[in-house]
Coordinates of C-alpha atoms and ligand atoms in Angstrom, one line a residue:
M1 CA -42.5 -33.8 126.3
V2 CA -39.1 -36.0 126.3
S3 CA -39.6 -39.0 128.0
R4 CA -36.9 -40.1 130.9
V5 CA -35.2 -43.1 131.1
E6 CA -32.9 -44.5 134.0
H7 CA -30.1 -45.8 134.3
P8 CA -29.5 -47.9 137.7
A9 CA -26.7 -49.8 136.4
A10 CA -24.4 -46.7 136.0
S11 CA -23.1 -48.3 132.5
Y12 CA -22.1 -44.5 131.6
K13 CA -19.0 -44.8 133.7
K14 CA -17.2 -47.1 131.0
I15 CA -17.6 -43.7 128.7
F16 CA -15.4 -42.0 131.1
E17 CA -12.5 -45.2 131.3
S18 CA -9.3 -45.1 129.7
V19 CA -8.5 -47.4 126.7
E20 CA -5.5 -48.4 124.4
E21 CA -5.5 -46.9 120.9
L22 CA -5.2 -49.1 117.8
N23 CA -2.5 -50.5 116.1
E24 CA -4.4 -50.5 112.8
P25 CA -8.1 -49.8 111.4
I26 CA -10.6 -52.9 112.0
P27 CA -13.4 -53.6 110.1
A28 CA -17.2 -53.5 111.6
V29 CA -20.0 -55.6 111.4
I30 CA -22.6 -53.9 109.7
T31 CA -26.5 -54.2 110.2
G32 CA -28.9 -52.5 107.6
I33 CA -27.9 -50.1 104.9
I34 CA -25.6 -47.8 104.7
P35 CA -26.6 -45.8 101.8
S36 CA -24.1 -46.2 98.9
W37 CA -23.1 -42.7 98.7
L38 CA -22.0 -42.3 102.2
G39 CA -18.3 -42.6 101.5
G40 CA -15.9 -40.3 103.9
S41 CA -14.5 -40.4 107.0
L42 CA -16.4 -39.6 110.3
L43 CA -13.2 -37.9 112.6
R44 CA -13.6 -37.6 116.4
M45 CA -12.3 -35.9 119.2
G46 CA -12.3 -36.5 123.1
P47 CA -10.5 -37.5 126.2
G48 CA -9.1 -41.5 126.1
L49 CA -6.7 -41.9 129.0
F50 CA -7.7 -40.4 132.1
E51 CA -4.3 -41.6 134.5
V52 CA -1.0 -41.0 133.9
G53 CA 1.2 -43.6 136.6
D54 CA -0.5 -42.7 140.0
E55 CA -2.4 -39.7 139.0
H56 CA -5.9 -39.4 137.5
F57 CA -7.1 -36.5 135.7
Q58 CA -9.6 -34.8 137.4
H59 CA -12.5 -33.0 135.2
L60 CA -13.7 -34.6 131.6
F61 CA -12.2 -32.1 129.7
D62 CA -8.2 -33.2 131.1
G63 CA -7.9 -36.3 129.6
Q64 CA -5.7 -36.5 127.0
A65 CA -6.1 -36.5 123.4
L66 CA -7.3 -39.0 121.5
I67 CA -8.6 -39.2 117.9
H68 CA -11.6 -41.3 116.4
K69 CA -11.8 -42.3 112.8
F70 CA -14.8 -44.0 111.2
D71 CA -14.1 -44.6 107.5
L72 CA -16.9 -45.8 105.5
K73 CA -16.4 -47.3 101.9
N74 CA -18.0 -49.2 99.5
G75 CA -21.1 -49.7 102.4
Q76 CA -17.9 -51.1 104.2
V77 CA -16.8 -49.5 107.5
T78 CA -13.5 -49.4 110.3
Y79 CA -13.1 -47.5 113.4
Y80 CA -9.5 -47.0 114.2
R81 CA -7.7 -44.3 117.0
K82 CA -4.9 -42.8 117.6
F83 CA -3.6 -40.6 121.0
I84 CA -2.3 -37.3 119.5
R85 CA 1.5 -37.1 120.7
T86 CA 1.2 -33.1 122.2
D87 CA 3.5 -32.0 124.2
A88 CA 1.1 -32.9 127.5
Y89 CA 1.0 -36.6 125.9
V90 CA 4.5 -37.5 125.3
R91 CA 6.1 -35.4 128.3
A92 CA 3.3 -37.8 130.6
M93 CA 4.4 -40.5 128.8
T94 CA 7.6 -39.5 129.2
E95 CA 7.2 -38.9 133.1
N96 CA 4.9 -41.7 133.6
R97 CA 3.5 -38.5 136.0
V98 CA 1.3 -35.4 135.0
V99 CA 3.7 -33.1 133.7
I100 CA 1.3 -30.4 132.2
T101 CA -1.4 -28.6 134.0
E102 CA -4.5 -29.9 132.4
F103 CA -8.7 -27.7 132.1
G104 CA -9.4 -29.1 136.0
T105 CA -6.2 -31.2 136.7
A106 CA -2.5 -29.5 138.1
A107 CA 1.1 -31.1 137.3
Y108 CA 3.1 -30.7 139.9
P109 CA 6.8 -30.8 139.8
D110 CA 9.0 -33.5 139.3
P111 CA 9.8 -35.0 142.7
C112 CA 13.2 -36.3 141.5
K113 CA 14.2 -32.9 140.5
N114 CA 17.1 -31.9 142.6
I115 CA 15.2 -28.6 144.8
F116 CA 17.7 -26.2 142.0
S117 CA 16.0 -27.5 138.9
R118 CA 12.8 -27.2 140.6
F119 CA 13.0 -23.8 141.5
F120 CA 13.4 -22.8 138.3
T121 CA 10.5 -24.9 137.0
Y122 CA 8.5 -23.0 139.5
F123 CA 10.0 -19.7 137.9
R124 CA 9.6 -20.5 134.7
G125 CA 6.4 -20.0 134.7
I126 CA 3.5 -22.9 133.5
E127 CA 3.1 -24.0 130.3
V128 CA -0.1 -23.7 128.8
T129 CA -1.3 -27.1 127.5
D130 CA -2.0 -28.1 124.3
N131 CA -4.1 -31.2 124.4
C132 CA -6.7 -30.7 122.0
L133 CA -9.6 -32.7 123.0
V134 CA -12.3 -30.9 121.3
N135 CA -12.5 -30.5 118.4
I136 CA -11.1 -31.7 114.7
Y137 CA -11.2 -28.6 111.9
P138 CA -9.8 -28.2 108.3
I139 CA -8.2 -24.9 107.9
G140 CA -7.0 -24.5 104.2
E141 CA -5.8 -28.2 102.8
D142 CA -4.8 -28.9 106.8
F143 CA -6.5 -30.7 109.7
Y144 CA -6.1 -29.4 113.1
A145 CA -7.2 -31.0 116.1
V146 CA -8.0 -28.3 119.1
T147 CA -8.7 -27.1 122.4
E148 CA -9.1 -23.7 123.4
T149 CA -6.0 -22.5 123.7
N150 CA -3.3 -20.5 122.2
Y151 CA -2.4 -24.4 120.9
I152 CA -3.8 -26.0 117.8
T153 CA -1.7 -29.9 116.3
K154 CA -2.4 -30.4 112.4
V155 CA -3.0 -34.3 112.0
D156 CA -2.9 -35.8 109.3
P157 CA -6.8 -37.6 108.9
D158 CA -6.1 -40.8 106.7
S159 CA -3.2 -42.1 109.2
L160 CA -4.3 -39.8 112.4
E161 CA -0.6 -39.6 112.3
T162 CA 1.0 -35.9 114.7
L163 CA 2.1 -33.6 111.9
K164 CA 2.7 -30.2 114.0
K165 CA 1.4 -27.9 116.8
V166 CA 1.1 -24.7 115.6
D167 CA 1.3 -21.4 117.3
L168 CA -1.2 -18.9 117.0
C169 CA -0.3 -16.1 119.0
K170 CA 3.2 -16.3 116.2
Y171 CA 0.2 -14.8 114.2
L172 CA -2.4 -13.2 115.7
S173 CA -2.9 -10.9 118.7
V174 CA -5.0 -13.8 120.9
N175 CA -4.5 -15.4 124.0
G176 CA -6.6 -18.4 122.8
V177 CA -9.9 -19.0 120.2
T178 CA -12.6 -21.3 120.4
A179 CA -13.1 -25.0 119.3
H180 CA -16.2 -24.1 117.3
P181 CA -15.1 -21.5 114.3
H182 CA -17.2 -20.8 111.2
T183 CA -16.5 -21.6 107.9
E184 CA -17.4 -20.4 104.8
R185 CA -17.9 -21.8 101.5
D186 CA -14.3 -20.6 99.8
G187 CA -12.8 -21.7 103.3
T188 CA -12.5 -18.5 105.1
V189 CA -12.4 -19.5 108.8
Y190 CA -14.1 -17.2 111.1
N191 CA -13.0 -17.5 115.4
I192 CA -13.2 -15.4 118.1
G193 CA -10.5 -15.9 121.2
N194 CA -10.1 -13.6 124.9
C195 CA -6.9 -11.0 124.2
F196 CA -5.0 -9.8 126.8
G197 CA -3.1 -6.8 125.3
K198 CA -0.9 -4.5 126.7
N199 CA -1.4 -2.6 129.6
M200 CA -4.3 -5.2 131.0
S201 CA -6.2 -4.2 128.0
L202 CA -8.7 -6.6 127.5
A203 CA -11.1 -7.2 124.4
Y204 CA -12.5 -10.4 122.6
N205 CA -11.0 -10.6 119.1
I206 CA -12.9 -12.1 116.2
V207 CA -9.8 -13.6 113.8
K208 CA -10.1 -14.2 110.0
I209 CA -7.8 -17.5 108.4
P210 CA -8.6 -16.7 104.5
P211 CA -9.0 -19.7 102.2
V212 CA -5.7 -21.0 100.7
P213 CA -3.9 -17.7 99.0
K214 CA -3.3 -18.2 95.2
D215 CA 0.7 -19.9 96.2
K216 CA -0.5 -22.5 98.1
S217 CA 1.5 -21.3 101.4
D218 CA -0.1 -22.3 104.4
P219 CA -3.1 -19.5 105.1
I220 CA -2.8 -19.3 108.8
E221 CA 0.4 -17.3 108.4
K222 CA -2.4 -14.6 106.5
S223 CA -4.7 -14.8 109.6
Q224 CA -5.2 -11.3 110.7
V225 CA -7.8 -9.9 113.5
L226 CA -11.0 -8.5 111.6
V227 CA -13.0 -6.7 114.8
Q228 CA -12.2 -5.8 118.4
L229 CA -15.1 -6.6 121.1
P230 CA -14.8 -4.1 124.4
S231 CA -15.3 -6.4 127.8
S232 CA -18.1 -5.4 130.0
E233 CA -15.3 -6.0 132.7
R234 CA -11.9 -4.6 132.9
L235 CA -9.3 -7.8 134.2
K236 CA -12.6 -9.8 133.9
P237 CA -13.0 -11.5 130.3
S238 CA -16.3 -13.9 130.3
Y239 CA -15.7 -16.8 129.1
V240 CA -16.2 -17.5 125.3
H241 CA -17.1 -21.5 123.3
S242 CA -18.8 -20.5 120.5
F243 CA -20.6 -17.7 118.5
G244 CA -23.0 -17.1 116.2
M245 CA -22.5 -15.6 112.0
T246 CA -25.4 -14.7 110.1
D247 CA -24.5 -13.5 106.6
N248 CA -23.5 -10.1 107.3
Y249 CA -22.9 -10.3 111.4
F250 CA -21.7 -11.7 114.4
V251 CA -22.7 -12.1 117.8
F252 CA -21.1 -12.8 120.7
V253 CA -22.6 -13.3 123.6
E254 CA -20.8 -12.0 127.2
Q255 CA -21.9 -14.8 129.9
P256 CA -21.8 -13.8 133.4
V257 CA -19.1 -17.1 133.9
K258 CA -15.6 -14.7 133.8
I259 CA -12.0 -15.2 133.6
N260 CA -10.4 -13.6 136.7
L261 CA -7.4 -12.3 135.3
L262 CA -5.4 -11.7 138.6
K263 CA -6.2 -14.9 139.4
F264 CA -5.0 -16.5 136.5
L265 CA -2.0 -14.4 136.6
S266 CA -1.2 -15.4 139.7
A267 CA -2.6 -19.0 139.8
W268 CA 0.2 -19.9 137.4
S269 CA 2.8 -18.9 140.9
F270 CA 1.0 -21.2 143.1
R271 CA 1.8 -24.5 143.1
G272 CA -1.6 -27.3 142.5
A273 CA -3.7 -24.4 140.3
T274 CA -5.9 -25.1 137.5
Y275 CA -7.8 -23.5 134.6
M276 CA -10.6 -24.0 136.3
D277 CA -9.4 -21.8 139.6
C278 CA -9.4 -19.0 138.0
F279 CA -13.6 -18.8 136.6
E280 CA -15.8 -16.9 139.2
S281 CA -19.3 -15.8 138.2
N282 CA -20.3 -12.3 137.8
T283 CA -23.9 -12.2 139.8
S284 CA -24.7 -8.8 138.7
M285 CA -24.1 -8.6 134.7
G286 CA -27.0 -11.0 133.9
T287 CA -25.8 -11.4 129.8
W288 CA -24.7 -9.1 126.8
F289 CA -25.3 -9.4 123.5
H290 CA -23.0 -8.3 121.3
L291 CA -23.0 -7.2 117.6
A292 CA -20.3 -7.1 115.3
S293 CA -20.5 -6.0 111.3
K294 CA -19.0 -8.4 108.7
E295 CA -17.9 -6.1 105.8
P296 CA -17.2 -3.7 106.6
A297 CA -15.5 -5.3 109.7
G298 CA -16.8 -2.9 112.8
Y299 CA -18.8 -3.6 116.1
L300 CA -21.7 -2.2 116.9
S301 CA -21.4 -0.2 120.0
S302 CA -24.7 1.2 120.5
H303 CA -26.5 -2.0 120.1
K304 CA -26.4 -2.7 124.1
F305 CA -28.2 -6.0 124.6
R306 CA -29.4 -7.4 127.7
T307 CA -31.4 -10.1 129.8
S308 CA -30.6 -12.2 132.8
A309 CA -27.9 -14.3 133.7
F310 CA -27.0 -18.1 131.6
N311 CA -23.9 -19.9 130.9
L312 CA -23.7 -20.3 127.1
F313 CA -21.3 -23.2 125.7
H314 CA -23.2 -23.6 122.1
H315 CA -24.8 -21.3 120.0
I316 CA -27.7 -23.5 117.4
N317 CA -27.7 -20.9 114.6
A318 CA -27.9 -17.0 114.2
Y319 CA -29.2 -15.5 110.7
E320 CA -31.5 -12.0 109.6
D321 CA -34.9 -11.6 108.8
E322 CA -36.5 -8.4 108.5
G323 CA -34.8 -6.2 110.4
F324 CA -34.0 -8.2 113.4
I325 CA -31.1 -10.9 114.0
V326 CA -32.6 -14.3 115.5
V327 CA -29.9 -15.9 118.1
D328 CA -31.2 -19.5 118.7
L329 CA -29.2 -21.1 121.6
C330 CA -28.6 -23.7 124.0
T331 CA -28.3 -21.8 127.5
W332 CA -27.9 -22.8 131.6
K333 CA -29.9 -20.8 133.7
G334 CA -28.3 -18.6 136.0
H335 CA -24.4 -17.6 136.7
E336 CA -22.9 -20.3 138.1
F337 CA -20.6 -22.7 135.5
V338 CA -21.5 -25.5 134.7
Y339 CA -17.9 -26.6 134.0
N340 CA -18.2 -26.7 137.8
Y341 CA -20.1 -30.0 137.5
L342 CA -18.4 -32.0 135.0
Y343 CA -15.6 -33.2 137.4
L344 CA -14.7 -37.2 136.4
A345 CA -15.8 -38.5 140.1
N346 CA -19.1 -36.8 139.2
L347 CA -20.0 -38.0 136.6
K348 CA -18.5 -41.6 137.6
E349 CA -20.9 -41.2 140.9
E350 CA -23.7 -44.0 141.1
W351 CA -27.3 -42.8 138.9
E352 CA -29.1 -41.8 141.9
E353 CA -26.0 -39.3 143.1
V354 CA -25.7 -38.1 139.8
K355 CA -29.3 -37.0 139.5
K356 CA -28.8 -35.3 143.3
A357 CA -25.6 -33.4 141.8
A358 CA -27.5 -31.9 138.3
A359 CA -30.7 -31.5 140.4
R360 CA -28.1 -28.5 141.9
A361 CA -26.8 -27.1 138.9
P362 CA -28.1 -24.8 136.4
Q363 CA -31.2 -26.1 134.4
P364 CA -30.7 -26.2 130.5
E365 CA -33.0 -24.7 128.1
V366 CA -33.1 -23.5 124.2
R367 CA -33.5 -20.2 123.4
R368 CA -34.7 -17.9 121.0
Y369 CA -33.2 -13.9 121.1
V370 CA -34.5 -11.3 118.5
L371 CA -32.5 -8.4 118.3
P372 CA -33.0 -5.3 116.3
L373 CA -31.0 -3.7 114.1
D374 CA -32.9 -0.7 114.2
I375 CA -33.2 0.9 117.0
H376 CA -35.1 4.8 117.1
R377 CA -35.4 6.8 120.7
E378 CA -38.9 7.1 120.4
D379 CA -39.3 3.7 120.1
Q380 CA -38.6 3.3 124.2
G381 CA -41.0 0.6 126.1
K382 CA -42.7 -0.6 123.4
N383 CA -41.7 -4.1 122.3
L384 CA -39.7 -3.9 119.3
V385 CA -40.2 -7.1 117.7
S386 CA -42.3 -7.4 115.3
L387 CA -41.6 -11.1 113.9
S388 CA -44.6 -12.7 113.2
Y389 CA -43.5 -16.1 114.4
T390 CA -41.5 -15.2 117.4
T391 CA -42.9 -15.0 121.1
A392 CA -39.3 -13.0 122.3
T393 CA -39.3 -9.3 122.6
A394 CA -36.5 -6.9 122.9
V395 CA -38.0 -3.6 124.9
L396 CA -35.5 0.0 124.7
D397 CA -35.1 1.7 128.0
S398 CA -34.7 4.9 129.2
D399 CA -30.7 4.3 129.4
G400 CA -30.6 2.8 125.9
T401 CA -29.9 -0.7 126.8
I402 CA -32.5 -3.3 125.2
W403 CA -34.4 -6.1 127.5
L404 CA -34.6 -9.2 125.8
E405 CA -36.5 -11.7 126.9
P406 CA -36.5 -15.0 124.8
E407 CA -38.7 -17.6 123.6
V408 CA -37.9 -21.2 124.5
L409 CA -37.9 -23.6 122.2
F410 CA -37.2 -26.8 124.0
S411 CA -37.0 -27.3 127.6
G412 CA -37.3 -30.0 130.2
P413 CA -35.8 -30.4 133.8
R414 CA -32.3 -31.5 133.9
Q415 CA -32.8 -32.6 130.2
A416 CA -31.0 -30.7 128.0
F417 CA -30.3 -30.3 124.3
E418 CA -26.9 -29.9 123.6
F419 CA -24.3 -29.8 121.2
P420 CA -26.4 -29.1 118.9
Q421 CA -25.7 -29.3 115.0
I422 CA -27.8 -27.9 111.6
N423 CA -27.3 -28.7 108.0
Y424 CA -24.5 -26.6 108.2
S425 CA -23.5 -26.0 104.8
K426 CA -27.6 -24.9 103.8
C427 CA -28.7 -23.0 106.3
C428 CA -25.4 -21.6 108.8
G429 CA -27.2 -17.7 108.8
K430 CA -29.6 -18.6 107.2
K431 CA -33.4 -18.9 108.5
Y432 CA -33.9 -22.7 109.1
S433 CA -35.8 -25.0 110.6
F434 CA -34.1 -28.4 112.1
A435 CA -31.8 -28.5 114.7
Y436 CA -30.2 -31.6 115.9
G437 CA -28.9 -32.5 118.9
L438 CA -27.2 -34.7 121.8
G439 CA -29.6 -35.3 124.8
L440 CA -28.5 -35.0 128.9
N441 CA -29.8 -36.6 131.1
H442 CA -28.6 -34.8 134.0
F443 CA -25.5 -34.6 131.8
I444 CA -25.5 -37.8 130.9
P445 CA -25.8 -38.5 126.9
D446 CA -28.8 -40.9 126.5
R447 CA -30.3 -39.9 123.2
I448 CA -30.5 -38.1 119.4
V449 CA -33.6 -35.7 119.9
K450 CA -33.8 -33.9 116.2
L451 CA -35.8 -30.3 117.0
N452 CA -38.3 -28.3 114.9
V453 CA -37.1 -25.0 115.7
Q454 CA -40.3 -23.4 114.0
T455 CA -42.3 -25.8 115.5
K456 CA -41.3 -26.8 118.7
E457 CA -41.5 -30.8 117.3
I458 CA -39.1 -33.6 118.4
W459 CA -38.1 -36.7 117.6
V460 CA -36.1 -38.9 119.8
W461 CA -33.7 -42.1 118.9
Q462 CA -32.6 -43.5 122.5
E463 CA -31.7 -47.4 123.2
E464 CA -31.6 -48.9 126.4
D465 CA -27.7 -48.6 128.1
S466 CA -26.5 -46.7 125.0
Y467 CA -24.4 -43.4 125.2
P468 CA -24.6 -41.6 121.8
S469 CA -22.2 -38.8 120.5
E470 CA -23.5 -35.4 119.0
P471 CA -25.1 -36.4 115.5
L472 CA -23.5 -34.3 112.4
F473 CA -25.5 -34.3 110.1
V474 CA -24.2 -35.3 106.2
P475 CA -26.7 -34.0 103.5
S476 CA -28.0 -36.6 100.5
P477 CA -26.0 -35.1 97.6
G478 CA -28.4 -33.0 95.5
A479 CA -30.4 -33.0 98.2
T480 CA -33.7 -30.4 98.0
Q481 CA -35.1 -30.1 101.6
E482 CA -33.4 -29.2 104.2
D483 CA -33.3 -32.5 106.2
D484 CA -32.6 -34.7 103.8
G485 CA -29.4 -36.9 105.0
V486 CA -28.2 -38.7 107.7
L487 CA -27.3 -38.2 111.3
L488 CA -23.7 -39.6 112.5
S489 CA -23.2 -40.3 116.0
V490 CA -20.9 -42.5 117.7
V491 CA -22.5 -44.6 120.5
V492 CA -21.5 -46.9 123.6
K493 CA -23.8 -50.1 124.8
P494 CA -20.7 -51.2 127.8
G495 CA -23.0 -54.1 128.1
A496 CA -23.1 -55.4 124.3
Q497 CA -21.0 -58.0 122.5
R498 CA -19.8 -55.1 120.4
P499 CA -20.1 -51.8 122.3
G500 CA -18.4 -49.4 120.1
S501 CA -20.9 -48.8 117.4
L502 CA -20.8 -45.6 114.4
L503 CA -24.8 -45.5 114.5
V504 CA -26.3 -43.7 110.9
L505 CA -29.7 -42.4 111.2
D506 CA -31.9 -40.6 109.0
A507 CA -32.2 -37.2 109.8
R508 CA -36.6 -36.4 108.7
N509 CA -37.4 -39.1 111.4
L510 CA -34.6 -40.3 113.3
T511 CA -35.3 -43.9 112.2
E512 CA -32.2 -46.5 112.0
L513 CA -30.7 -46.5 108.8
A514 CA -27.5 -49.5 109.6
R515 CA -24.8 -49.7 112.1
A516 CA -21.6 -50.6 112.0
E517 CA -20.3 -52.4 116.0
V518 CA -16.8 -53.3 116.9
N519 CA -15.3 -55.3 120.0
T520 CA -14.5 -51.9 121.7
I521 CA -15.4 -49.6 124.3
I522 CA -15.4 -46.0 122.9
P523 CA -14.6 -43.2 125.6
I524 CA -17.1 -40.0 125.5
T525 CA -16.2 -37.3 122.5
L526 CA -17.0 -34.1 122.3
H527 CA -16.9 -32.6 118.7
G528 CA -16.0 -33.7 115.6
M529 CA -16.4 -33.4 111.3
Y530 CA -17.3 -35.6 108.3
K531 CA -14.5 -35.6 105.8
P532 CA -16.6 -37.0 102.9
Ligands
LIG1 C1 -20.6 -35.6 124.9 C2 -21.7 -35.5 126.5 C3 -20.5 -35.0 128.0 C4 -21.2 -34.9 128.8 C5 -21.2 -34.9 129.5 C6 -21.4 -32.9 128.9 C7 -22.4 -31.8 129.8 C8 -22.1 -30.9 129.0 C9 -22.5 -29.8 129.5 C10 -23.2 -28.6 129.0 C11 -22.1 -28.3 127.4 C12 -20.8 -28.1 128.1 C13 -20.0 -28.3 126.2 C14 -18.6 -27.8 126.5 C15 -17.9 -28.7 125.2 C16 -16.3 -28.8 125.3 O1 -16.1 -29.4 125.1 O2 -15.8 -28.1 125.8 C17 -14.4 -28.6 125.9 C18 -13.5 -26.7 126.9 C19 -11.9 -27.1 126.4 C20 -11.1 -28.5 127.5 C21 -11.8 -26.2 127.3 C22 -10.6 -25.9 127.4 C23 -9.9 -23.8 127.8 C24 -8.7 -23.7 128.1 C25 -7.8 -24.8 128.3 C26 -8.5 -21.9 128.3 C27 -7.0 -21.8 128.9 C28 -7.1 -20.3 129.0 C29 -7.7 -19.7 130.1 C30 -8.6 -20.4 130.6 C31 -7.9 -18.0 130.2 C32 -7.5 -17.3 128.7 C33 -6.0 -17.7 129.0 C34 -6.6 -19.5 128.0 C35 -5.1 -20.2 127.7 C36 -6.9 -19.9 126.1
FE2_2 FE1 -18.0 -27.4 122.4

């Protein structure tokens, strides 16, 4: 059981407020000892500007992209941040209003324009946002800040300058890709995205960006679609936020949160529509699991895995074991879209109201699903899972589908284990023991949790009125144990003298090794990376 704390002072409101960028890095005050081997940059993305002029962004995923950097060098730490000069940001700054429609905030035509130019703006179609507030990751030797659309933004990880906007549609048949690619040791990047093809044909495309070619050209130019997975429903692809990858397979979970393409296409002609207006729930399909092989790349169409409805944003890890694929997920029970609960007005309510809203929302659970690879007709009605260490089941039905029941790895009422991380370089796609996550208490991030996915043992770091971010695992040099390393998290303690800090925890037991504090609030960050 996770001990639950209360937040009657509601100081979490501060993490959803605008800040200014910095002109130069500021030095942090350090307590404790930062391991001498920890030299590099923690880069994180999130929203940093929650209003322009007198217009407020409505949803958690609308604020303008702010890139944060904690630099660690010789035991010293500095903090720096800059707004990314996306078109969404630059034009909002220039016109002092929301110009490009965001995830949950509509842009309205400029009232100063005359009726003819307004008419043409209206029919030019709505521009897709490039507000890259979700994550940052390397492609070849470059670094890209990303959202989930077709636009990614190249940034300089040292100066935090914005370098260029790249349109993935120029290279790939996708309408967007997730902010959670998988990366292999050689630098190959895999991702998945929706593709609304010709004749309204619909698919999920798994794409591959190779490592830097010998001629040192941009690997994005060599990107390709590797596998196409079909959509269970015509005109309604599911929302996809991440996917799983083992040594030999891709795992795609098709959830009942759907993008209604007709709404999506027509929404753009209605003034005031947003991406959020295009989602709907399929109340009957439950959740489908799909597999694709990596080499040779191909969709395993005969493996039809089904289970009850849940929302899925983050895969924790997936691996192959004795002819099974084990898939660990942060789920939210039911088909109602969890993003409906992430409007800023709701997250900035008083504590009792925040709790009431979260009580109505889908409930979180960390689950393990096990997918058999070998399926024989004669095994109908039997549990096909023979792995000794799990209670997860898979039963073959007469119609050829396989019904999955999960093993619950962690569950607490309205206490989510989310924004999961693992020792990625050692364990991605492999059997593993430890997951690290951000504890959400009624959607408010208030603790860091380590979960042993084999024994279900948990460890917690928590401090009064402190709001941490996704903990990133950095392995110790030469580590032999999976959890030999540190966790890095940005923690905000609004009432403190120095409210923003970088927290360094020992990943073995979540004890504090050091913290580096700065005299500025740091708004919420979603995802990021450590650049050694
Ligand atoms: C860090 C603490 C957070 C505090 C509260 C969070 C509660 C979290 C509960 C669940 C976990 C959710 C994780 C979500 C993480 C995330 O970062 O999501 C951001 C997602 C964004 C900004 C998605 C944008 C997607 C867009 C603009 C998609 C556009 C499209 C369509 C809708 C249709 C197809 C075309 C296109 C343009 C791709
Ligand atoms: Fe995410």
